[in-house]
CSV table of C-alpha atoms in Angstrom, one decimal:
chain,number,residue,atom,x,y,z
A,1,MET,CA,80.7,-16.8,-4.9
A,2,THR,CA,84.0,-18.3,-3.5
A,3,GLU,CA,85.5,-21.3,-5.4
A,4,ASP,CA,85.9,-24.6,-3.7
A,5,VAL,CA,89.2,-25.5,-1.9
A,6,ARG,CA,90.8,-28.6,-3.2
A,7,VAL,CA,93.1,-30.8,-0.9
A,8,TYR,CA,94.7,-34.0,-1.4
A,9,VAL,CA,94.2,-37.1,0.7
A,10,GLU,CA,97.6,-39.5,-0.4
A,11,GLU,CA,96.1,-43.1,0.6
A,12,ALA,CA,98.8,-44.8,-0.7
A,13,PRO,CA,102.2,-44.0,-2.2
A,14,GLY,CA,101.2,-42.0,-5.5
A,15,GLN,CA,97.3,-42.5,-4.9
A,16,ARG,CA,95.9,-39.3,-4.4
A,17,THR,CA,92.2,-38.2,-4.0
A,18,GLU,CA,90.9,-35.1,-4.7
A,19,VAL,CA,88.4,-33.5,-1.8
A,20,SER,CA,87.3,-30.1,-2.1
A,21,GLY,CA,85.0,-27.9,-0.1
A,22,PRO,CA,83.7,-24.6,0.6
A,23,THR,CA,85.7,-21.9,2.1
A,24,ASP,CA,82.9,-19.3,3.3
A,25,MET,CA,81.2,-22.1,5.6
A,26,GLY,CA,83.8,-21.6,8.7
A,27,LEU,CA,84.5,-25.4,8.0
A,28,SER,CA,87.6,-27.1,9.4
A,29,LEU,CA,89.6,-29.2,7.5
A,30,MET,CA,88.5,-32.1,10.1
A,31,GLU,CA,85.1,-31.5,8.7
A,32,LEU,CA,86.2,-31.6,5.3
A,33,LEU,CA,87.5,-34.7,5.7
A,34,LYS,CA,84.6,-36.4,7.7
A,35,ALA,CA,82.2,-35.2,5.3
A,36,SER,CA,84.2,-36.6,2.3
A,37,GLY,CA,83.7,-39.9,4.0
A,38,TYR,CA,87.4,-40.7,5.3
A,39,ASP,CA,87.4,-42.2,8.8
A,40,ILE,CA,88.2,-40.0,11.0
A,41,GLN,CA,86.8,-39.9,14.5
A,42,ALA,CA,87.1,-36.3,16.1
A,43,THR,CA,86.0,-37.4,19.0
A,44,CYS,CA,86.4,-34.1,20.8
A,45,GLY,CA,84.5,-32.6,18.3
A,46,GLY,CA,87.4,-30.3,17.2
A,47,MET,CA,88.4,-28.9,20.6
A,48,ALA,CA,92.6,-30.4,20.0
A,49,LEU,CA,91.6,-32.4,22.7
A,50,CYS,CA,91.5,-35.8,21.8
A,51,GLY,CA,94.3,-35.9,18.8
A,52,THR,CA,91.7,-38.4,16.6
A,53,CYS,CA,91.8,-36.2,13.7
A,54,HIS,CA,96.0,-36.5,13.3
A,55,ILE,CA,97.0,-36.1,9.8
A,56,GLU,CA,100.2,-35.4,8.3
A,57,VAL,CA,101.0,-32.7,5.9
A,58,LEU,CA,103.2,-33.8,2.8
A,59,ALA,CA,103.3,-31.1,0.7
A,60,GLY,CA,101.4,-27.6,-0.3
A,61,PRO,CA,101.0,-24.2,0.9
A,62,ALA,CA,102.6,-23.1,4.0
A,63,LEU,CA,100.1,-23.1,6.9
A,64,ASP,CA,99.8,-21.2,9.8
A,65,GLU,CA,101.9,-22.2,12.8
A,66,PRO,CA,100.1,-24.6,15.0
A,67,SER,CA,98.9,-23.1,18.6
A,68,ASP,CA,100.2,-24.2,22.0
A,69,ASP,CA,97.4,-26.2,22.7
A,70,GLU,CA,97.4,-28.0,19.5
A,71,LEU,CA,101.3,-28.7,19.8
A,72,ALA,CA,100.6,-29.9,23.0
A,73,MET,CA,98.3,-32.6,22.1
A,74,LEU,CA,100.4,-33.3,19.0
A,75,GLU,CA,103.2,-34.0,21.7
A,76,SER,CA,101.2,-36.0,23.8
A,77,LEU,CA,100.7,-38.3,20.7
A,78,PRO,CA,103.2,-41.8,20.4
A,79,VAL,CA,103.9,-40.4,17.0
A,80,MET,CA,104.5,-36.8,15.4
A,81,SER,CA,106.1,-36.2,12.4
A,82,GLN,CA,107.5,-32.6,11.0
A,83,GLY,CA,103.9,-32.5,9.1
A,84,SER,CA,102.0,-33.5,11.8
A,85,ARG,CA,98.6,-31.3,12.4
A,86,LEU,CA,95.2,-31.9,14.0
A,87,SER,CA,92.7,-31.1,11.2
A,88,CYS,CA,90.4,-29.8,13.2
A,89,GLN,CA,92.5,-27.0,13.9
A,90,ILE,CA,93.0,-26.2,10.3
A,91,ARG,CA,90.4,-23.9,8.9
A,92,LEU,CA,89.1,-24.1,5.3
A,93,THR,CA,90.3,-21.2,3.0
A,94,GLU,CA,91.6,-20.3,0.1
A,95,ARG,CA,95.2,-20.7,1.2
A,96,LEU,CA,94.9,-24.3,1.2
A,97,ASP,CA,94.5,-25.1,-2.3
A,98,GLY,CA,96.7,-27.9,-3.2
A,99,LEU,CA,97.7,-29.3,0.2
A,100,VAL,CA,98.2,-32.6,0.2
A,101,LEU,CA,97.8,-34.9,3.4
A,102,ARG,CA,97.8,-38.3,4.9
A,103,LEU,CA,95.8,-39.6,7.5
A,104,MET,CA,97.5,-40.9,10.6
A,105,PRO,CA,96.3,-44.1,12.0
A,106,GLN,CA,93.9,-44.3,14.6
A,107,ASN,CA,96.3,-45.5,17.4
A,108,THR,CA,98.8,-42.5,16.8
B,1,MET,CA,81.7,-64.0,39.7
B,2,ASN,CA,79.2,-61.1,40.2
B,3,SER,CA,75.7,-61.9,39.0
B,4,ILE,CA,73.3,-58.7,38.7
B,5,SER,CA,69.8,-58.9,37.8
B,6,THR,CA,68.0,-55.7,36.8
B,7,ASP,CA,65.1,-54.6,33.8
B,8,ILE,CA,67.7,-52.6,31.4
B,9,CYS,CA,71.4,-53.3,31.5
B,10,ILE,CA,72.6,-49.8,29.8
B,11,ILE,CA,76.2,-50.3,28.0
B,12,GLY,CA,77.9,-46.8,28.4
B,13,ALA,CA,77.8,-44.4,31.5
B,14,GLY,CA,78.2,-41.2,29.8
B,15,PRO,CA,75.9,-38.3,29.5
B,16,VAL,CA,73.0,-40.2,27.6
B,17,GLY,CA,73.5,-43.7,29.2
B,18,LEU,CA,72.9,-41.8,32.7
B,19,PHE,CA,69.8,-39.8,31.5
B,20,ALA,CA,68.6,-43.3,29.9
B,21,VAL,CA,68.4,-44.1,34.1
B,22,PHE,CA,66.1,-41.4,34.8
B,23,GLU,CA,63.6,-41.7,31.9
B,24,ALA,CA,63.6,-45.2,32.8
B,25,GLY,CA,63.4,-44.6,36.6
B,26,LEU,CA,59.8,-42.5,35.8
B,27,LEU,CA,58.6,-45.6,34.1
B,28,LYS,CA,59.6,-47.7,37.2
B,29,LEU,CA,62.3,-49.6,35.5
B,30,ARG,CA,65.5,-50.6,37.3
B,31,CYS,CA,68.9,-49.9,35.2
B,32,HIS,CA,72.3,-51.3,35.6
B,33,VAL,CA,74.8,-49.4,33.9
B,34,VAL,CA,78.4,-50.8,32.5
B,35,ASP,CA,81.1,-49.3,31.2
B,36,ALA,CA,84.9,-49.7,30.4
B,37,LEU,CA,85.9,-46.3,32.5
B,38,PRO,CA,86.7,-46.6,35.9
B,39,GLN,CA,84.6,-43.5,36.4
B,40,VAL,CA,81.0,-42.2,35.2
B,41,GLY,CA,80.8,-39.6,32.5
B,42,GLY,CA,82.0,-41.3,29.1
B,43,GLN,CA,83.7,-38.3,27.2
B,44,LEU,CA,82.7,-35.6,29.2
B,45,SER,CA,84.9,-37.0,32.2
B,46,GLU,CA,87.6,-38.5,30.2
B,47,ILE,CA,88.1,-36.1,27.7
B,48,TYR,CA,86.8,-32.5,28.5
B,49,PRO,CA,85.9,-32.5,31.8
B,50,LYS,CA,86.8,-28.5,32.1
B,51,LYS,CA,85.4,-27.2,28.9
B,52,PRO,CA,82.1,-25.7,28.9
B,53,ILE,CA,78.8,-26.9,26.9
B,54,TYR,CA,76.6,-24.3,25.4
B,55,ASP,CA,74.0,-26.1,23.8
B,56,ILE,CA,72.2,-28.1,27.1
B,57,PRO,CA,68.6,-26.4,27.2
B,58,GLY,CA,68.3,-24.5,30.3
B,59,PHE,CA,71.9,-24.1,30.9
B,60,PRO,CA,73.6,-21.4,29.1
B,61,ASP,CA,76.9,-23.0,30.1
B,62,ILE,CA,78.3,-25.6,32.0
B,63,LEU,CA,81.1,-27.6,32.1
B,64,ALA,CA,81.5,-31.3,31.3
B,65,GLY,CA,82.0,-32.5,34.8
B,66,ASP,CA,79.3,-30.3,36.2
B,67,LEU,CA,76.7,-31.9,33.7
B,68,VAL,CA,77.8,-35.6,35.0
B,69,ASN,CA,77.8,-34.6,38.4
B,70,ASN,CA,74.1,-33.0,37.7
B,71,LEU,CA,72.9,-36.0,36.1
B,72,MET,CA,74.2,-38.2,38.6
B,73,ARG,CA,72.4,-35.8,41.1
B,74,GLN,CA,69.1,-36.6,39.0
B,75,ILE,CA,69.1,-40.3,39.1
B,76,GLU,CA,69.8,-40.8,42.8
B,77,PRO,CA,65.9,-41.5,43.4
B,78,PHE,CA,66.2,-44.4,41.1
B,79,HIS,CA,69.1,-46.1,43.1
B,80,PRO,CA,70.9,-47.4,39.9
B,81,THR,CA,73.6,-50.0,40.3
B,82,PHE,CA,77.1,-49.5,38.4
B,83,THR,CA,79.6,-52.2,37.2
B,84,LEU,CA,82.7,-49.9,36.0
B,85,GLY,CA,86.5,-50.6,34.7
B,86,GLU,CA,84.6,-53.8,32.9
B,87,ARG,CA,84.6,-53.7,28.8
B,88,VAL,CA,81.1,-55.5,27.9
B,89,GLU,CA,81.9,-58.5,26.0
B,90,GLY,CA,79.2,-60.2,25.0
B,91,TYR,CA,75.4,-61.2,25.5
B,92,ARG,CA,72.9,-64.6,25.2
B,93,LYS,CA,69.2,-64.5,24.9
B,94,LEU,CA,67.5,-67.1,27.3
B,95,ASP,CA,64.4,-69.2,26.3
B,96,ASP,CA,62.2,-66.2,28.2
B,97,GLY,CA,63.4,-63.7,26.0
B,98,SER,CA,65.7,-62.2,28.4
B,99,PHE,CA,69.4,-61.3,28.0
B,100,VAL,CA,72.6,-62.1,30.1
B,101,VAL,CA,75.0,-59.5,29.3
B,102,THR,CA,78.4,-60.0,30.2
B,103,THR,CA,81.7,-58.5,30.7
B,104,ILE,CA,85.5,-59.1,30.0
B,105,ASP,CA,86.2,-59.7,34.0
B,106,GLY,CA,83.3,-62.3,33.8
B,107,THR,CA,80.3,-60.4,35.1
B,108,GLU,CA,76.9,-61.3,34.2
B,109,ILE,CA,73.9,-58.8,34.1
B,110,ASN,CA,70.7,-61.0,34.0
B,111,CYS,CA,68.1,-58.0,32.0
B,112,LYS,CA,64.8,-57.9,30.3
B,113,ALA,CA,66.0,-55.2,27.7
B,114,ILE,CA,69.7,-53.9,26.7
B,115,ALA,CA,70.0,-50.4,25.6
B,116,ILE,CA,73.5,-49.7,24.4
B,117,ALA,CA,74.5,-45.9,25.0
B,118,GLY,CA,78.1,-46.7,24.0
B,119,GLY,CA,79.2,-43.8,22.7
B,120,LEU,CA,82.0,-44.3,20.3
B,121,GLY,CA,82.7,-47.3,21.4
B,122,SER,CA,85.0,-48.5,24.3
B,123,PHE,CA,87.9,-46.3,25.0
B,124,GLU,CA,91.1,-48.2,24.6
B,125,PRO,CA,94.9,-47.6,25.4
B,126,ARG,CA,96.5,-45.7,22.4
B,127,LYS,CA,99.4,-48.0,21.9
B,128,PRO,CA,102.4,-47.0,20.2
B,129,ALA,CA,103.8,-48.3,17.1
B,130,ILE,CA,106.4,-50.7,18.4
B,131,GLU,CA,107.2,-53.8,16.9
B,132,GLN,CA,106.1,-56.9,19.1
B,133,LEU,CA,104.8,-54.8,21.6
B,134,ASP,CA,101.9,-56.9,21.6
B,135,SER,CA,103.8,-60.2,22.5
B,136,PHE,CA,104.7,-58.7,26.2
B,137,GLU,CA,101.2,-57.9,26.9
B,138,GLN,CA,99.1,-59.5,29.6
B,139,GLY,CA,101.7,-59.7,32.4
B,140,LYS,CA,104.8,-60.0,30.3
B,141,GLY,CA,106.0,-56.7,30.7
B,142,VAL,CA,104.1,-54.3,29.1
B,143,TYR,CA,101.1,-52.5,30.9
B,144,TYR,CA,98.8,-49.6,29.4
B,145,MET,CA,97.2,-48.5,32.5
B,146,VAL,CA,98.6,-49.2,36.2
B,147,ARG,CA,95.6,-51.0,38.1
B,148,ASP,CA,97.5,-52.1,41.0
B,149,PRO,CA,100.7,-49.8,42.0
B,150,GLU,CA,101.7,-53.0,43.5
B,151,THR,CA,102.2,-54.8,40.5
B,152,PHE,CA,105.3,-52.6,40.0
B,153,ARG,CA,107.1,-52.7,43.6
B,154,ASP,CA,110.9,-52.7,43.3
B,155,GLN,CA,110.8,-53.2,39.7
B,156,ARG,CA,112.6,-50.9,36.7
B,157,LEU,CA,109.9,-48.8,35.3
B,158,VAL,CA,110.0,-47.2,32.1
B,159,ILE,CA,106.8,-45.3,31.6
B,160,ALA,CA,106.3,-43.3,28.2
B,161,GLY,CA,104.2,-40.3,27.2
B,162,GLY,CA,103.7,-36.5,28.4
B,163,GLY,CA,100.5,-36.2,29.4
B,164,ASP,CA,99.0,-36.2,32.7
B,165,SER,CA,98.6,-40.0,33.1
B,166,ALA,CA,102.1,-40.1,32.9
B,167,LEU,CA,103.1,-37.5,35.2
B,168,ASP,CA,101.1,-38.5,37.8
B,169,TRP,CA,102.2,-42.4,37.5
B,170,THR,CA,105.8,-40.9,37.2
B,171,ILE,CA,105.4,-39.4,40.6
B,172,PHE,CA,103.5,-42.2,42.6
B,173,LEU,CA,105.6,-44.9,41.4
B,174,ALA,CA,108.6,-43.1,42.0
B,175,ASN,CA,108.4,-43.9,45.8
B,176,LEU,CA,107.3,-47.4,44.7
B,177,ALA,CA,109.4,-48.8,42.3
B,178,LYS,CA,113.1,-49.4,42.4
B,179,GLU,CA,114.0,-47.2,39.2
B,180,VAL,CA,111.5,-44.6,37.3
B,181,THR,CA,112.4,-43.7,33.8
B,182,LEU,CA,109.9,-41.3,32.1
B,183,VAL,CA,110.3,-40.7,28.2
B,184,HIS,CA,109.0,-38.0,26.6
B,185,ARG,CA,109.3,-36.8,22.8
B,186,GLY,CA,109.2,-33.1,23.4
B,187,THR,CA,110.6,-31.0,25.9
B,188,THR,CA,107.3,-29.9,27.5
B,189,PHE,CA,104.6,-31.6,29.0
B,190,ARG,CA,101.0,-31.5,28.4
B,191,GLY,CA,99.9,-32.5,31.6
B,192,ALA,CA,99.0,-30.2,34.6
B,193,ALA,CA,101.9,-27.7,35.2
B,194,ASP,CA,102.1,-28.5,39.2
B,195,SER,CA,102.6,-32.0,38.1
B,196,ALA,CA,105.2,-31.2,35.4
B,197,GLU,CA,107.4,-29.3,38.1
B,198,LYS,CA,106.9,-32.6,40.7
B,199,VAL,CA,108.4,-34.6,38.3
B,200,LYS,CA,111.5,-31.8,37.4
B,201,ALA,CA,112.0,-32.0,41.2
B,202,LEU,CA,112.0,-35.8,41.5
B,203,HIS,CA,114.4,-35.7,38.8
B,204,GLU,CA,116.7,-33.2,40.3
B,205,ALA,CA,116.7,-35.6,43.6
B,206,GLY,CA,118.0,-38.4,41.7
B,207,LYS,CA,114.7,-40.3,42.5
B,208,VAL,CA,113.3,-40.1,38.5
B,209,ASN,CA,115.2,-40.3,35.2
B,210,LEU,CA,114.1,-37.8,32.8
B,211,VAL,CA,114.4,-38.7,29.2
B,212,LEU,CA,113.7,-35.9,26.8
B,213,SER,CA,113.3,-35.3,23.1
B,214,SER,CA,112.8,-39.4,22.8
B,215,ASN,CA,110.7,-42.1,22.1
B,216,VAL,CA,110.8,-46.0,23.1
B,217,THR,CA,110.9,-47.2,19.6
B,218,HIS,CA,111.9,-51.2,20.4
B,219,VAL,CA,111.2,-53.7,23.2
B,220,HIS,CA,113.1,-56.6,23.8
B,221,GLY,CA,113.0,-60.0,25.8
B,222,ASN,CA,112.0,-63.9,25.4
B,223,GLY,CA,108.6,-64.2,26.8
B,224,GLN,CA,109.5,-61.5,28.9
B,225,LEU,CA,110.1,-58.1,28.8
B,226,HIS,CA,114.0,-57.4,29.6
B,227,SER,CA,114.6,-54.0,28.1
B,228,VAL,CA,113.9,-51.4,25.6
B,229,THR,CA,115.6,-49.1,23.1
B,230,ILE,CA,115.2,-45.7,23.7
B,231,THR,CA,116.0,-43.4,20.7
B,232,ALA,CA,116.5,-39.8,20.7
B,233,ASN,CA,115.6,-37.4,18.0
B,234,ASP,CA,118.7,-37.3,16.6
B,235,GLY,CA,119.2,-41.0,16.3
B,236,THR,CA,121.1,-41.6,19.1
B,237,ALA,CA,119.8,-45.3,20.3
B,238,THR,CA,120.2,-46.3,24.0
B,239,GLU,CA,119.1,-50.2,25.2
B,240,LEU,CA,117.8,-50.1,28.8
B,241,PRO,CA,117.3,-53.4,30.8
B,242,VAL,CA,113.7,-52.9,32.5
B,243,ASP,CA,111.1,-54.9,34.2
B,244,SER,CA,108.1,-53.2,33.0
B,245,PHE,CA,106.8,-50.7,30.3
B,246,ILE,CA,104.3,-48.4,30.7
B,247,PRO,CA,103.2,-46.4,27.8
B,248,LEU,CA,100.5,-44.0,28.6
B,249,PHE,CA,99.6,-42.2,25.4
B,250,GLY,CA,96.1,-41.9,26.5
B,251,LEU,CA,92.7,-43.8,25.5
B,252,THR,CA,91.4,-43.4,21.8
B,253,PRO,CA,87.6,-44.7,21.2
B,254,LYS,CA,86.9,-48.4,19.6
B,255,LEU,CA,83.8,-49.7,18.5
B,256,GLY,CA,84.7,-53.0,20.0
B,257,PRO,CA,82.9,-56.4,20.7
B,258,ILE,CA,79.5,-54.7,19.7
B,259,GLU,CA,80.8,-54.5,16.2
B,260,ASP,CA,80.4,-58.4,16.5
B,261,TRP,CA,76.9,-58.5,18.1
B,262,GLY,CA,75.5,-59.4,14.8
B,263,LEU,CA,73.2,-55.7,14.8
B,264,ASP,CA,72.8,-54.0,11.5
B,265,LEU,CA,75.8,-51.6,11.0
B,266,GLU,CA,76.4,-48.6,9.0
B,267,ASP,CA,79.6,-46.9,9.3
B,268,ASN,CA,81.0,-48.1,12.4
B,269,ALA,CA,77.5,-47.3,14.2
B,270,VAL,CA,74.3,-49.4,15.0
B,271,LYS,CA,71.3,-48.8,12.6
B,272,VAL,CA,67.9,-48.0,14.8
B,273,ASN,CA,64.6,-47.6,14.2
B,274,THR,CA,63.4,-43.9,15.2
B,275,LEU,CA,60.5,-44.8,16.5
B,276,ASP,CA,62.1,-46.3,19.9
B,277,TYR,CA,65.6,-46.5,19.0
B,278,SER,CA,65.3,-50.3,18.6
B,279,THR,CA,68.0,-52.2,16.8
B,280,SER,CA,67.8,-55.0,14.6
B,281,GLU,CA,67.6,-57.8,17.4
B,282,PRO,CA,64.1,-57.3,19.9
B,283,GLY,CA,64.7,-56.2,23.2
B,284,ILE,CA,68.3,-54.5,22.1
B,285,PHE,CA,68.2,-50.5,21.7
B,286,ALA,CA,71.1,-48.1,20.8
B,287,ILE,CA,71.2,-44.5,21.6
B,288,GLY,CA,73.7,-41.5,21.1
B,289,ASP,CA,76.7,-41.2,19.1
B,290,ILE,CA,77.0,-45.1,18.5
B,291,ASN,CA,73.8,-45.0,16.8
B,292,THR,CA,72.4,-43.8,13.2
B,293,TYR,CA,69.8,-43.2,11.7
B,294,PRO,CA,68.4,-40.9,8.4
B,295,GLY,CA,69.1,-37.0,10.1
B,296,LYS,CA,71.5,-38.4,12.8
B,297,LEU,CA,72.7,-35.5,14.8
B,298,LYS,CA,75.5,-36.3,17.0
B,299,LEU,CA,74.4,-33.8,20.0
B,300,ILE,CA,74.3,-34.9,23.9
B,301,LEU,CA,71.0,-33.1,23.5
B,302,CYS,CA,69.6,-35.6,20.6
B,303,GLY,CA,70.8,-38.5,22.9
B,304,PHE,CA,68.7,-37.1,25.8
B,305,HIS,CA,65.6,-37.4,23.5
B,306,GLU,CA,66.5,-40.9,22.2
B,307,ALA,CA,66.6,-41.8,25.3
B,308,ALA,CA,63.2,-41.1,26.5
B,309,LEU,CA,61.8,-42.7,23.2
B,310,MET,CA,63.9,-45.9,23.9
B,311,CYS,CA,62.4,-46.2,27.5
B,312,GLN,CA,59.1,-46.3,26.2
B,313,GLY,CA,60.0,-48.6,23.8
B,314,ALA,CA,62.1,-50.7,26.4
B,315,PHE,CA,58.5,-50.6,28.6
B,316,LYS,CA,56.8,-51.9,25.7
B,317,HIS,CA,58.9,-54.5,25.1
B,318,ILE,CA,59.4,-55.7,28.7
B,319,PHE,CA,55.3,-55.3,29.4
B,320,PRO,CA,53.9,-56.2,26.3
B,321,ASP,CA,50.8,-56.2,27.6
B,322,LYS,CA,50.6,-53.3,29.9
B,323,LYS,CA,49.1,-50.0,29.0
B,324,TYR,CA,51.3,-46.5,29.9
B,325,THR,CA,49.9,-43.4,30.0
B,326,LEU,CA,53.0,-40.8,29.6
B,327,LYS,CA,53.0,-39.2,33.0
B,328,TYR,CA,54.6,-35.1,33.4
B,329,THR,CA,57.1,-34.6,36.4
B,330,THR,CA,55.7,-31.3,36.9
B,331,VAL,CA,52.1,-33.1,38.0
B,332,ASN,CA,53.3,-36.1,39.4
B,333,GLY,CA,57.0,-35.4,40.1
B,334,VAL,CA,59.9,-37.6,40.3
B,335,PRO,CA,59.0,-41.5,41.7
B,336,THR,CA,61.9,-43.4,43.3
B,337,LEU,CA,62.7,-47.3,42.9
């Protein structure tokens, strides 16, 4: 049996909430965040088409590089930071353990 | 002021709202459909028209845009009427139990039942986080969509964004405006390659200023916009005099005014009774992604099912004394209205 992976959502500076989920169900980070009660719209259902699951990775393990589609979507948003990612494009694997992120405001 | 009279006012022209027209039509109920977007199809048309959908019964795969076209064909016999490009604002209940639904542009729809099929809400422009941007809205120099291109004739414009809208309007307005500057944070465009090429060609011909790797970060003016500050990714800032600033960063859904209708809500969705998808207000129903109930699945398929049951409920609400027996289209065909 695989162990749950733990990620941390920074809701305010210094205030982090741990969320965890299984790595053997093919879930995306967006699905974990939604299932954990975070207000993520994910309008397009995880196809990197709407930008409404935009997060900023603050710390933690290195992630795979974003695909061209993900980068193009991020570039079309009004705000993008060095750590910007679409959470729907990040698979929940053991490698994510310890990741720290924050949700980007919905209008960005 | 437009005034319309119908049996059911369907709020939302997405796939579920359109299929509700069909189910209502089978019961010989007339429908008027309202949507904030200028075209039918909701998310399917706005976000992923070229993406295949695999879980529509009878279609191993179908492009989202084609599904919308098929739904429009399917409801043709019922002659629904549409108010597109107008967001529903509110409603009032009349003494006889009917409703008047009002839109932001003053259209009034008199109806006997309301079906909210608003998906995730109305699609609102995604606004960049620029201080005091809102003080230049409503005709004072900041526009989030181009309703009438003539507004911008002979003006100095700054358009921001890297998607299809930004590219398309840059191309169109280049021939109308005095000066067009396209500001994009990146170096590549998400929009159609052909449009990106056209913008580059216009730039090379001196008809469009192209400012890449930059953002509009400040707006300035006194009651009316007079300039914007463009900040490059390396921190260099330039102030540019403009008449209008048009940020085009796509649309994002908001629940909108329905949130304030006094209906029972849960997690930004309308609570319904799964018997007929009625809300806490008699005569108002909610179907598709905008509703919630135990076991809710946000699938088009489930929205279609909800539309069928909702129409039965609406029929009973409108004609409480009339007996209805279910008729199969295989036996009776599709009636017309």
